[in-house]
Coordinates of C-alpha atoms and ligand atoms in Angstrom, one line a residue:
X1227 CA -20.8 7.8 6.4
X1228 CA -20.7 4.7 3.9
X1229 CA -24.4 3.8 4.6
X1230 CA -24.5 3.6 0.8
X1231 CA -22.9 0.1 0.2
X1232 CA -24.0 -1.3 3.8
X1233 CA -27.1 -3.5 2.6
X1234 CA -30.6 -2.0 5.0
X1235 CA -32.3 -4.4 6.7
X1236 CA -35.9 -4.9 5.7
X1237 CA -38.6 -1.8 5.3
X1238 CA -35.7 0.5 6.7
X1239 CA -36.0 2.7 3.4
X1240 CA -38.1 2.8 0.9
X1241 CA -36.7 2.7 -2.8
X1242 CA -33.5 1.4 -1.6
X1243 CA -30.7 0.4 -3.3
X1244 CA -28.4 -3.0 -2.4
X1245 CA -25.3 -4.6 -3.2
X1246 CA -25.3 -8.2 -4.0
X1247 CA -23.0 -10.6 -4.5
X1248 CA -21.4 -10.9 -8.0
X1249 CA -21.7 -14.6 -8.4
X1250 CA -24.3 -17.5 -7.5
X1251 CA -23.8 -20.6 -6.2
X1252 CA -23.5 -23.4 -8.2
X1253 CA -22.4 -26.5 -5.5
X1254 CA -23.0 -26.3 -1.8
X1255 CA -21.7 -28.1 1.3
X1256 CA -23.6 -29.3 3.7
X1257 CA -23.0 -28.5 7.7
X1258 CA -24.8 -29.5 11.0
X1259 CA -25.2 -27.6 14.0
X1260 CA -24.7 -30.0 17.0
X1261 CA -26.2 -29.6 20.4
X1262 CA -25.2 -28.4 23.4
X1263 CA -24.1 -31.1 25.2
X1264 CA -21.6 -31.9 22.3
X1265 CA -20.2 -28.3 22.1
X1266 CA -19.5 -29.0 25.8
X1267 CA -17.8 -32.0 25.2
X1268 CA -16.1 -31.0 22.1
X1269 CA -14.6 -27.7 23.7
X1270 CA -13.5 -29.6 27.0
X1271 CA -11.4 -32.0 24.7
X1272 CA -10.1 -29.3 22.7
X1273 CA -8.8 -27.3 25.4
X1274 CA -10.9 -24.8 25.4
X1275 CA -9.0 -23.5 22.4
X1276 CA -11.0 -23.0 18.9
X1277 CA -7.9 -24.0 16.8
X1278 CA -8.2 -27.6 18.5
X1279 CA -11.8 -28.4 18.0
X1280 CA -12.6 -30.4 14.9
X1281 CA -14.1 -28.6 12.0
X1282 CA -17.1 -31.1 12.0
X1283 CA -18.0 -30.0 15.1
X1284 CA -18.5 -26.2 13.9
X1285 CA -21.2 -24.9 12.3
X1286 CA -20.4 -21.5 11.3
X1287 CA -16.3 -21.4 10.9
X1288 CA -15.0 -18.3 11.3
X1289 CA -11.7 -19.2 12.7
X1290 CA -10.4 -17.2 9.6
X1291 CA -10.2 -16.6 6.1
X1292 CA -7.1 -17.8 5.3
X1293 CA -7.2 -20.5 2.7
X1294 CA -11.2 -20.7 3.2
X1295 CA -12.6 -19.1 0.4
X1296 CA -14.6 -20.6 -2.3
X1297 CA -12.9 -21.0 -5.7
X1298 CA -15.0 -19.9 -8.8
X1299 CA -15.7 -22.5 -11.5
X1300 CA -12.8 -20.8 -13.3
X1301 CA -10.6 -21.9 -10.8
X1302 CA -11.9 -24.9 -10.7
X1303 CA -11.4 -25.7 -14.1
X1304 CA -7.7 -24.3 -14.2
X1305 CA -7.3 -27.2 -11.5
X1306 CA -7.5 -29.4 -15.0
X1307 CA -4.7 -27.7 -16.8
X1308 CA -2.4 -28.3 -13.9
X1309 CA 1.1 -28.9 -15.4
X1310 CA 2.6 -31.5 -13.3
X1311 CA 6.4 -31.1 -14.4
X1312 CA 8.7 -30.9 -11.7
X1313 CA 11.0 -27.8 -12.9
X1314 CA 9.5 -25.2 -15.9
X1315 CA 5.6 -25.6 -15.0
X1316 CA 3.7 -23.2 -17.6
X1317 CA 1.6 -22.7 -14.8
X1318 CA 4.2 -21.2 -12.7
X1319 CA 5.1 -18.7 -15.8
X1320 CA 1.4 -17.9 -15.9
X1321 CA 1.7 -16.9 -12.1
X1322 CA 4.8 -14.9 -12.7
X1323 CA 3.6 -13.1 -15.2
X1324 CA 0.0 -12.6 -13.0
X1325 CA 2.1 -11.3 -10.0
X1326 CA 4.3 -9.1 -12.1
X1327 CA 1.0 -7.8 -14.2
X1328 CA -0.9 -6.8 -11.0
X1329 CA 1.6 -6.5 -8.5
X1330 CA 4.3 -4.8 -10.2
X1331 CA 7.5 -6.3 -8.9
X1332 CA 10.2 -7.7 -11.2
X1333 CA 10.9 -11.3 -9.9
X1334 CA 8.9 -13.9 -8.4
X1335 CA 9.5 -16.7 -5.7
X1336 CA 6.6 -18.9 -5.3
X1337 CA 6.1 -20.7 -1.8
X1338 CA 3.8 -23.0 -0.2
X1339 CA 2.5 -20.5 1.8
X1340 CA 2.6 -17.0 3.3
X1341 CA 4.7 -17.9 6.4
X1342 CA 7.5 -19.4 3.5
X1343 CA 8.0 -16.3 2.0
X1344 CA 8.7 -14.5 5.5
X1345 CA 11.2 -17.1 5.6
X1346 CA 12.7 -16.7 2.9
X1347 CA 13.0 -13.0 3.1
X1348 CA 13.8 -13.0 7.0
X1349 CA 16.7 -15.3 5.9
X1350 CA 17.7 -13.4 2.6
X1351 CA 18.2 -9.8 4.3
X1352 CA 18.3 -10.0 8.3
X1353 CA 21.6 -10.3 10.3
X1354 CA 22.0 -10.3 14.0
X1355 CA 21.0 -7.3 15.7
X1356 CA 19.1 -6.3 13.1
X1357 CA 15.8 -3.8 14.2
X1358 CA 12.7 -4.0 11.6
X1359 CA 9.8 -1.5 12.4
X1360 CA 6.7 -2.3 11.1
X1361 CA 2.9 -1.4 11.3
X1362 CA 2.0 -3.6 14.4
X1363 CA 3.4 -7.3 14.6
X1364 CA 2.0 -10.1 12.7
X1365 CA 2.3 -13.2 14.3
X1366 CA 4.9 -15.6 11.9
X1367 CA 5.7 -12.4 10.4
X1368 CA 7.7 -11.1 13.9
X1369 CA 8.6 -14.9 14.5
X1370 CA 10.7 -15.4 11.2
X1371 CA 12.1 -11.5 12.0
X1372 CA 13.4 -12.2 15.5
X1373 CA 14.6 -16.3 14.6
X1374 CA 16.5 -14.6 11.5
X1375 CA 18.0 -12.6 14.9
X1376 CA 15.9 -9.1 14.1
X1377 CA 14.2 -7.3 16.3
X1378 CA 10.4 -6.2 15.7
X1379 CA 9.6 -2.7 16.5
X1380 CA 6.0 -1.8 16.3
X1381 CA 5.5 1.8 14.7
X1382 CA 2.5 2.4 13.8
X1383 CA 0.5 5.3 14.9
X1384 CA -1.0 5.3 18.3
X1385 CA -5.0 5.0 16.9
X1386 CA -4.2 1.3 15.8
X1387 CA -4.2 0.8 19.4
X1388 CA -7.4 2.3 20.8
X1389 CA -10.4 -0.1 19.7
X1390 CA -12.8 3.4 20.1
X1391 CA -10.8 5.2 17.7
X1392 CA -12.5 6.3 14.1
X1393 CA -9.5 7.1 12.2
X1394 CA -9.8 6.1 8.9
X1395 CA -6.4 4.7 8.4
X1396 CA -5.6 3.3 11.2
X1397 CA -2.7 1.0 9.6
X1398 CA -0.4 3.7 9.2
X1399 CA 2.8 4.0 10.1
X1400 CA 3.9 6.9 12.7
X1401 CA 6.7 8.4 11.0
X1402 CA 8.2 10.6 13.9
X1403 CA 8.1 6.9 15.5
X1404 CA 10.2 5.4 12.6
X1405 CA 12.5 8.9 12.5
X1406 CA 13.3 8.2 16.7
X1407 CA 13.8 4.9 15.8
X1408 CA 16.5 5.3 12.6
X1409 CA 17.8 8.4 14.8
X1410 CA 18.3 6.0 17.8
X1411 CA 19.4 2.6 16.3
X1412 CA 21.3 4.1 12.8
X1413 CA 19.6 3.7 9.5
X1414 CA 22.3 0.8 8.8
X1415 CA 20.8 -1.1 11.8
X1416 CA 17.4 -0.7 10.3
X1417 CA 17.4 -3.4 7.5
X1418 CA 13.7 -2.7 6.1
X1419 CA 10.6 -1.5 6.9
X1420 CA 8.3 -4.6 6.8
X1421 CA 4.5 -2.7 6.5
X1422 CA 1.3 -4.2 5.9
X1423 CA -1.7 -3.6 4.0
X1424 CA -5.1 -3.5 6.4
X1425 CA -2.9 -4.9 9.7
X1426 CA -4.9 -7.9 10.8
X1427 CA -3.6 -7.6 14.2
X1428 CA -4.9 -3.8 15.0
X1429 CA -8.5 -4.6 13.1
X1430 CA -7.6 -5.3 9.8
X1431 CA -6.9 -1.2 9.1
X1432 CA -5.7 0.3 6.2
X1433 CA -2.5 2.3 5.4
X1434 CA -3.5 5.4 3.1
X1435 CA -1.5 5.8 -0.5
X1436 CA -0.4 9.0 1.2
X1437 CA 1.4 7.4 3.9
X1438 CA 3.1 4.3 1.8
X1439 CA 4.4 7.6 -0.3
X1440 CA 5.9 9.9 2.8
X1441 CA 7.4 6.6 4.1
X1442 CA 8.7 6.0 0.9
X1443 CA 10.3 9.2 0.9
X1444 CA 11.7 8.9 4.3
X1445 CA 13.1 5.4 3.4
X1446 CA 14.6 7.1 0.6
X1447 CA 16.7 9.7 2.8
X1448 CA 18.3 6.4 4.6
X1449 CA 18.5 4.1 1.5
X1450 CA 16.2 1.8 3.6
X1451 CA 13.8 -0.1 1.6
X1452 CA 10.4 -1.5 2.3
X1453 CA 9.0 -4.9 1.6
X1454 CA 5.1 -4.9 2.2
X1455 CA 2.9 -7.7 3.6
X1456 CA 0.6 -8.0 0.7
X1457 CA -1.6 -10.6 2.0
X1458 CA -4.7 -8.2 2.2
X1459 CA -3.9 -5.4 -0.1
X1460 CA -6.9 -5.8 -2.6
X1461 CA -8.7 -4.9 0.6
X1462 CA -6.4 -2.3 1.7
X1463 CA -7.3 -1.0 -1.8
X1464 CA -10.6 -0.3 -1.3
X1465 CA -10.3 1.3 1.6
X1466 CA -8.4 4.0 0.1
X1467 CA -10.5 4.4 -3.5
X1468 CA -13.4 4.6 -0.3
X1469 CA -11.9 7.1 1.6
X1470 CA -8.8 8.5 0.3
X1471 CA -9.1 12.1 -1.9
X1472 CA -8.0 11.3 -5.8
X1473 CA -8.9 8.2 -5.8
X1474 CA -12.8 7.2 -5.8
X1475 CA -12.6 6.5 -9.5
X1476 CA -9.7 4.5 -9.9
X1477 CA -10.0 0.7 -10.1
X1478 CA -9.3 -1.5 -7.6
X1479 CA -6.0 -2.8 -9.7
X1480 CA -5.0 0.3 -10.2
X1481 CA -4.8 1.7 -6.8
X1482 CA -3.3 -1.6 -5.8
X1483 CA -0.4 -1.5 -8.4
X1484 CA 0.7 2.2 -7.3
X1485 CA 0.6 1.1 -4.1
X1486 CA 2.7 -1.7 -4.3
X1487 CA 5.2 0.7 -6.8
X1488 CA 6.4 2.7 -3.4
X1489 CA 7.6 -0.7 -2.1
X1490 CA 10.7 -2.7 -3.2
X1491 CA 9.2 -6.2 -3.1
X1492 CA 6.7 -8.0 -0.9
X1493 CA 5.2 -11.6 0.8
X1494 CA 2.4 -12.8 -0.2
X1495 CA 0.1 -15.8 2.0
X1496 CA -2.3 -16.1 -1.4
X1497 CA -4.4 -18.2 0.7
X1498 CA -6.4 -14.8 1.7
X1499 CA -6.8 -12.5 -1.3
X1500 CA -6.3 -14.3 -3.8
X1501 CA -9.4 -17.2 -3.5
X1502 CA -6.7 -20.0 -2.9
X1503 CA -6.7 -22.7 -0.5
X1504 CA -3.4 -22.8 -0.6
X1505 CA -0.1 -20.9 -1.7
X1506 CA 1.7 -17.9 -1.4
X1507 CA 4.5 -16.1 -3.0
X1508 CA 7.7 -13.5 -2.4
X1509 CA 8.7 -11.1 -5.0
X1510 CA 11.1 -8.5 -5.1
X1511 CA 12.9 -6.2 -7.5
X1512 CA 16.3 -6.2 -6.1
X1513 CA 18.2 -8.7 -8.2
X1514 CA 20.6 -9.9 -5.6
X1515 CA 17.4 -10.0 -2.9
X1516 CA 15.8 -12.3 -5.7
X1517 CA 19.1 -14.7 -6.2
X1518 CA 19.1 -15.2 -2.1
X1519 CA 15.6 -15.5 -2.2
X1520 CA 15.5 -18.1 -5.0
X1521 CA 18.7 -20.1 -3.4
X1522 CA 16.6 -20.5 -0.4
X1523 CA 14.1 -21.4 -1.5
X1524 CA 15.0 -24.6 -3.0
X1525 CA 16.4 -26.1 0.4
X1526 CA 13.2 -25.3 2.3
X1527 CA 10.1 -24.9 -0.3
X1528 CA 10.8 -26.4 -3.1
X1529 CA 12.4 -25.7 -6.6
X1530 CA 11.8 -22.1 -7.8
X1531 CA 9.4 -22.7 -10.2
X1532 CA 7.4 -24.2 -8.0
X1533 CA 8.0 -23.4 -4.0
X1534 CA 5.6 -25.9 -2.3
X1535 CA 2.6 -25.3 -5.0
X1536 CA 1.4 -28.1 -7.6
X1537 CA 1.1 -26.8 -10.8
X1538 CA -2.7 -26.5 -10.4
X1539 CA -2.5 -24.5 -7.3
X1540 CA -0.4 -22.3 -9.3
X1541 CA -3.3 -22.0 -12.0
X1542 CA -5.8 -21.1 -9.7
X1543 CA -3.8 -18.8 -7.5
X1544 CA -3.3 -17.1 -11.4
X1545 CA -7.1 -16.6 -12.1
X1546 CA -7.9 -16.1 -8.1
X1547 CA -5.4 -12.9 -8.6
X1548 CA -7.2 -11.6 -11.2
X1549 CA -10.9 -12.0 -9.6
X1550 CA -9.2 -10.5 -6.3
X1551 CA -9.0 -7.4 -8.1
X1552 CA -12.5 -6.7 -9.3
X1553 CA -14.3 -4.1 -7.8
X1554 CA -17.5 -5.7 -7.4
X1555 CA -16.1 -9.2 -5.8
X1556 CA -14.2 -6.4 -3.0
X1557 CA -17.0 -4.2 -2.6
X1558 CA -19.7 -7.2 -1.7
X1559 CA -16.3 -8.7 0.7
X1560 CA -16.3 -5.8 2.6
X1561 CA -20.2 -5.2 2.2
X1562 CA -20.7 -8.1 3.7
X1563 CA -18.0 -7.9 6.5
X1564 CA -19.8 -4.6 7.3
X1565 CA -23.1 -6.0 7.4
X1566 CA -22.3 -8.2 10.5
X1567 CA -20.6 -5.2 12.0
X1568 CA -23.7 -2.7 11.8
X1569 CA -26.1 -5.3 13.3
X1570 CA -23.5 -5.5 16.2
X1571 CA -22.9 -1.7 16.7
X1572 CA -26.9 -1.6 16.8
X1573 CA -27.0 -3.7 19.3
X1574 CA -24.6 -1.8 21.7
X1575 CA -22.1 -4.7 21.6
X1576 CA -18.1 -3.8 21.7
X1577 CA -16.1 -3.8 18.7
X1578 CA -13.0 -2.0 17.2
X1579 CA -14.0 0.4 14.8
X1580 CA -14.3 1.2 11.8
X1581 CA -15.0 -1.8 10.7
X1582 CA -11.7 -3.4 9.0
X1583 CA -12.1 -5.8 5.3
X1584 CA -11.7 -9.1 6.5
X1585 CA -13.3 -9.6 10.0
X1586 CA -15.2 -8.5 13.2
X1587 CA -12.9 -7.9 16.1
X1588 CA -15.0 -8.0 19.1
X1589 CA -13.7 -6.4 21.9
X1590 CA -13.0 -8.9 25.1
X1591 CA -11.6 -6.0 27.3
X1592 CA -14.8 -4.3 27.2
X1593 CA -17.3 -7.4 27.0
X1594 CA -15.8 -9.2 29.9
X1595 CA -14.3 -6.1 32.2
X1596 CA -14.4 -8.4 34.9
X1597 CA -11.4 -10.5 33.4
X1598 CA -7.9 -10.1 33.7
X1599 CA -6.2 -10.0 31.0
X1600 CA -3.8 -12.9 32.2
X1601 CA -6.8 -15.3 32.8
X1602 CA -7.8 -14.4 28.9
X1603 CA -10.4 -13.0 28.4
X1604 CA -10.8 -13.5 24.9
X1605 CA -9.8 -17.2 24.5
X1606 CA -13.1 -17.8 26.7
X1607 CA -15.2 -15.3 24.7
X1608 CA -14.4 -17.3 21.2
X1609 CA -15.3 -20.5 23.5
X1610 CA -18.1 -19.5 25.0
X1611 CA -19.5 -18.3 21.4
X1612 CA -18.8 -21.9 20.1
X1613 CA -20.4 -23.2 23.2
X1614 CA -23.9 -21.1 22.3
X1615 CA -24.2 -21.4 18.4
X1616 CA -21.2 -23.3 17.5
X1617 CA -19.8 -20.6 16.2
X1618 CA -15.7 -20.8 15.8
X1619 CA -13.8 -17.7 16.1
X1620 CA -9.9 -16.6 17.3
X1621 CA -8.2 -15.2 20.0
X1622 CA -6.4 -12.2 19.2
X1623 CA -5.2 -10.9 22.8
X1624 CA -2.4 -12.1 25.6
X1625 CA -1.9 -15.4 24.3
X1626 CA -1.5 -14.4 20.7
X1627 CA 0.9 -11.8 21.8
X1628 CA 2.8 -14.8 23.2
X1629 CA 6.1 -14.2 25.8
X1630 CA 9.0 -11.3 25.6
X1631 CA 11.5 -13.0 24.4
X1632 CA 14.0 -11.6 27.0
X1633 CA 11.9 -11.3 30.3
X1634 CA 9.8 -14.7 29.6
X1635 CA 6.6 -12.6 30.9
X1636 CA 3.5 -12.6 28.8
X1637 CA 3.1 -10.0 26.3
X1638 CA 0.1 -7.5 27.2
X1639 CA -1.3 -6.0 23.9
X1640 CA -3.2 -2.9 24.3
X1641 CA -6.0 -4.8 21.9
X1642 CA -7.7 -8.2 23.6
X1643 CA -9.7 -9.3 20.7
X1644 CA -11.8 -12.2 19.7
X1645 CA -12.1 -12.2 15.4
X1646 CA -14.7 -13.2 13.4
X1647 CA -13.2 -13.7 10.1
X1648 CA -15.3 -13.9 7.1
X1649 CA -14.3 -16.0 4.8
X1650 CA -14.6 -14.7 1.1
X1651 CA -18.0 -16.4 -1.3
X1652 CA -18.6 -18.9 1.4
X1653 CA -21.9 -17.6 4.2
X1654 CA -24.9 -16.0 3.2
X1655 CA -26.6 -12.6 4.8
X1656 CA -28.8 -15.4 7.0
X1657 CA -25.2 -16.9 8.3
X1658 CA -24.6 -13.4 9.7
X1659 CA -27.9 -12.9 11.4
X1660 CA -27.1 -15.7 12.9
X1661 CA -23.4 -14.8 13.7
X1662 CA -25.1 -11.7 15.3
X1663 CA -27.4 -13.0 17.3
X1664 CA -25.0 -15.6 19.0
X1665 CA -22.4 -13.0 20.1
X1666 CA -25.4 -11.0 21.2
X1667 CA -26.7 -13.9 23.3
X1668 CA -23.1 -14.5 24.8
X1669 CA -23.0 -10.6 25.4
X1670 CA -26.2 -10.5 27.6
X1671 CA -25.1 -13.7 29.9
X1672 CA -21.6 -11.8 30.0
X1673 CA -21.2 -11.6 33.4
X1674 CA -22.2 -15.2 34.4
X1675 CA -18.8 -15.5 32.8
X1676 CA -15.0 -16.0 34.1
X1677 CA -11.8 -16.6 33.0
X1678 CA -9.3 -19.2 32.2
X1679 CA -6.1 -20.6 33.3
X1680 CA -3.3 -22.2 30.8
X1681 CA -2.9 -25.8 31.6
X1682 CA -0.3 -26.5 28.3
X1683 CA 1.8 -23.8 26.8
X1684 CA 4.3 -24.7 23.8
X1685 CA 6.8 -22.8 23.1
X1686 CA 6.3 -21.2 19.4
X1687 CA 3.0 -19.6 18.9
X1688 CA 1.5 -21.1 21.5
X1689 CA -1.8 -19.9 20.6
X1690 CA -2.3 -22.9 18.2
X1691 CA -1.8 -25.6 20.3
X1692 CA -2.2 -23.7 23.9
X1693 CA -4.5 -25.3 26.6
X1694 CA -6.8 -24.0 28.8
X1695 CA -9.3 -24.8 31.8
X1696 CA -12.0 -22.7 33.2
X1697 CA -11.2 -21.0 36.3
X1698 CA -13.8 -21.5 39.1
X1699 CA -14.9 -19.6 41.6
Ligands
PLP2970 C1 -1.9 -15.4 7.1 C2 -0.9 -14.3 7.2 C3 0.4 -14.5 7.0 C4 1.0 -15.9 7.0 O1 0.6 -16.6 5.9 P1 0.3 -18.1 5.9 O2 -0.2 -18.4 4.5 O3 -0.7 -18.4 6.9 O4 1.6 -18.9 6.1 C5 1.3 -13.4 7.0 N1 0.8 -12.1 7.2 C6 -0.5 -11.9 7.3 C7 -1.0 -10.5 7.5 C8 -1.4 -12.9 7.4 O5 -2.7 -12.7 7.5

């Protein structure tokens, strides 16, 4: 069904037609593939957990895509007009005035990174006893919510949760989910609706324009506003001028601008999107939100017109908006992404589909059926795909999901994933073969394979710094 941007492998159709990428590359890093015996060693020390091995050790990273993209020579050459000056950078009012040009909202925080803007905003509008729904949890995102003393509620519709389904918007939010909720907690209880554009957590899926505007209008009934998770909405954005009625002829920017307009401010981690390595913003339209915000943020961030950011960063992050929003750079992103995911699907491997804009989820619950889910099935999938290729990838399953706070047990999550995030201008189409080809390789020795047991558990998203050993038999 969009065969037409997904580039055909060779002599598959005559007279075809492909994508490429809108740029060339001008510098190149060098990596090294290492052998086997050193994976072994390397993923032993690490703990069998991909976010402790050392990057020189990997020679494919797709651990994620956050803050790994390449920077054009645009943005390389705004790194030279950085404006140093600790308070009234002109780079910062070139970001404000970015954010507010293709965003929408009225004022701007800048932060160090995403997870400082959740801060900020937990802090700013959550008291005790609090509930926030939202389209599935996101890891610091919940964090922040419950330490401000919220309480997530995941309402998004029940698709998001079944790797098989095809729906094409499988980020939406379940309305008569969020009704029960407001009808059950009271709407002054409810403090905001915290959604989130193609939710990383069930796929990277997309929320349809038609569902950010019924929420909207639901919100209204309460007064209850909704801040968005921007992070990946110039993806999200495609999605919908792809699939949505109305809209296949509307740029990129614009589709991303009315969608923001049904929100009342959102976070931003611009190390995703935006072609940053590092960076991230709030913004809002509430004026008192703002003032909170903007107090805040000078105890934990930094001074307001700069949050954690040099001025340079600030530059770049300005230009990186403004490439994010091209239609060509998005269309070969995703093309790409897509790519990787057709030669998978060919090859009868398990995935959640459709594909989502950022990243392969491969599904561990189906790949290794033999493992329980609390001796984590996917934390040994991503290392037994760095033991074959040296390939990094992430856990998204049981230990992701972390412990109820109240009970102490783990959390279960419907979706036991392993992601293979693509990071934006950085492989080639011959990376991907390759990336296909390993997981394939892992998939047929699948059931040589068993599961793992936590040897060191910290307490706040323990999937960072978790431990693991290999169970035997
Ligand atoms: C990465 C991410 C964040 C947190 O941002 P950081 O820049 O990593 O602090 C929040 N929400 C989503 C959806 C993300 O992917």
């Amino acid at each position: 069904m969009q065969r037409q941007i997904i580039p055909q492998t060779m002599g598959q159709q005559f007279g075809r037609r492909s994508w490429a990428e809108p740029w060339k590359i001008k510098m190149v890093e060098p990596i090294r593939m290492t052998s086997r015996e050193e994976r072994e060693r390397a993923i032993a020390e690490a703990g069998y957990n991909t976010f402790l091995l050392r990057s020189d050790d990997v020679y494919i990273d797709l651990l994620t895509d956050s803050g790994t993209s390449a920077m054009s020579d645009r943005q390389w050459a705004g790194l030279m007009l950085g404006d140093e000056a600790y308070a009234g950078s002109r780079n910062f009012y070139r970001l404000e005035a970015t954010i507010q040009d293709y965003y929408g909202y009225r004022f701007v925080v800048p932060t160090h990174q995403g997870r400082g803007a959740e801060h900020l905003i937990s802090q700013a509008l959550i008291q005790p006893g609090d509930v926030i729904p939202g389209n599935m949890y996101f890891t610091t995102t919940r964090l922040h919510q419950e330490l401000a003393g919220g309480r997530f509620v995941d309402v998004i519709i029940d698709e998001a949760h079944d790797p098989q389904s095809e729906h094409p918007f499988k980020g939406n939010v379940d309305l008569g989910k969020l009704q029960a909720l407001i009808d059950e907690a009271g709407a002054e209880r409810v403090r905001y609706v915290s959604l989130a554009g193609t939710v990383n957590m069930a796929g990277g899926q997309p929320v349809s324009m038609d569902n950010v505007r019924t929420l909207r209008e639901l919100c209204d009934r309460y007064g209850i506003p909704i801040y968005l998770d921007a992070t990946r909405m110039a993806e999200n954005a495609y999605f919908i001028q792809e699939r949505e009625p109305g809209y296949a002829d509307k740029p990129i920017a614009a589709i991303l601008k009315e969608f923001c307009s049904y929100t009342d401010g959102a976070w931003m981690s611009a190390k995703k999107d935006s072609l940053v390595n590092i960076g991230g913003w709030l913004a809002v339209n509430d004026e008192e939100v703002f003032d909170a915000a903007r107090n805040l943020v000078v105890v934990y961030e930094g001074l307001h017109t700069y949050g954690g950011m040099a001025g340079r960063d600030m530059e770049a992050l300005a230009i990186g908006i403004e490439e994010s929003v091209q239609d060509d750079h998005i269309r070969s992103r995703i093309g790409q992404v897509r790519y990787l995911g057709e030669l998978l699907v060919d090859w009868g491997i398990p995935i959640v589909c459709p594909v989502g804009g950022h990243a392969i989820f491969l599904d561990a619950k189906r790949f290794y059926p033999h493992i329980r889910q609390n001796e984590f099935p996917a934390q040994m999938l991503a290392a037994q795909l760095y033991l074959d290729s040296g390939i990094r990838a992430m856990e998204r399953g049981v230990v992701s999901a972390g412990r109820d706070p109240e009970t102490g047990d783990h959390r279960y999550p419907a979706l036991e994933l392993v992601r293979l995030t693509i990071p934006r201008r950085v492989y080639t189409q011959a990376h991907m073969d390759v990336t296909a080809e390993a997981v394939k390789a892992v998939y047929d020795a699948r059931m040589e394979t068993r599961g793992l047991d936590m040897v060191y558990e910290p307490k706040y998203l323990r999937f960072f710094q978790a431990r693991f050993q290999p169970l035997v038999a």
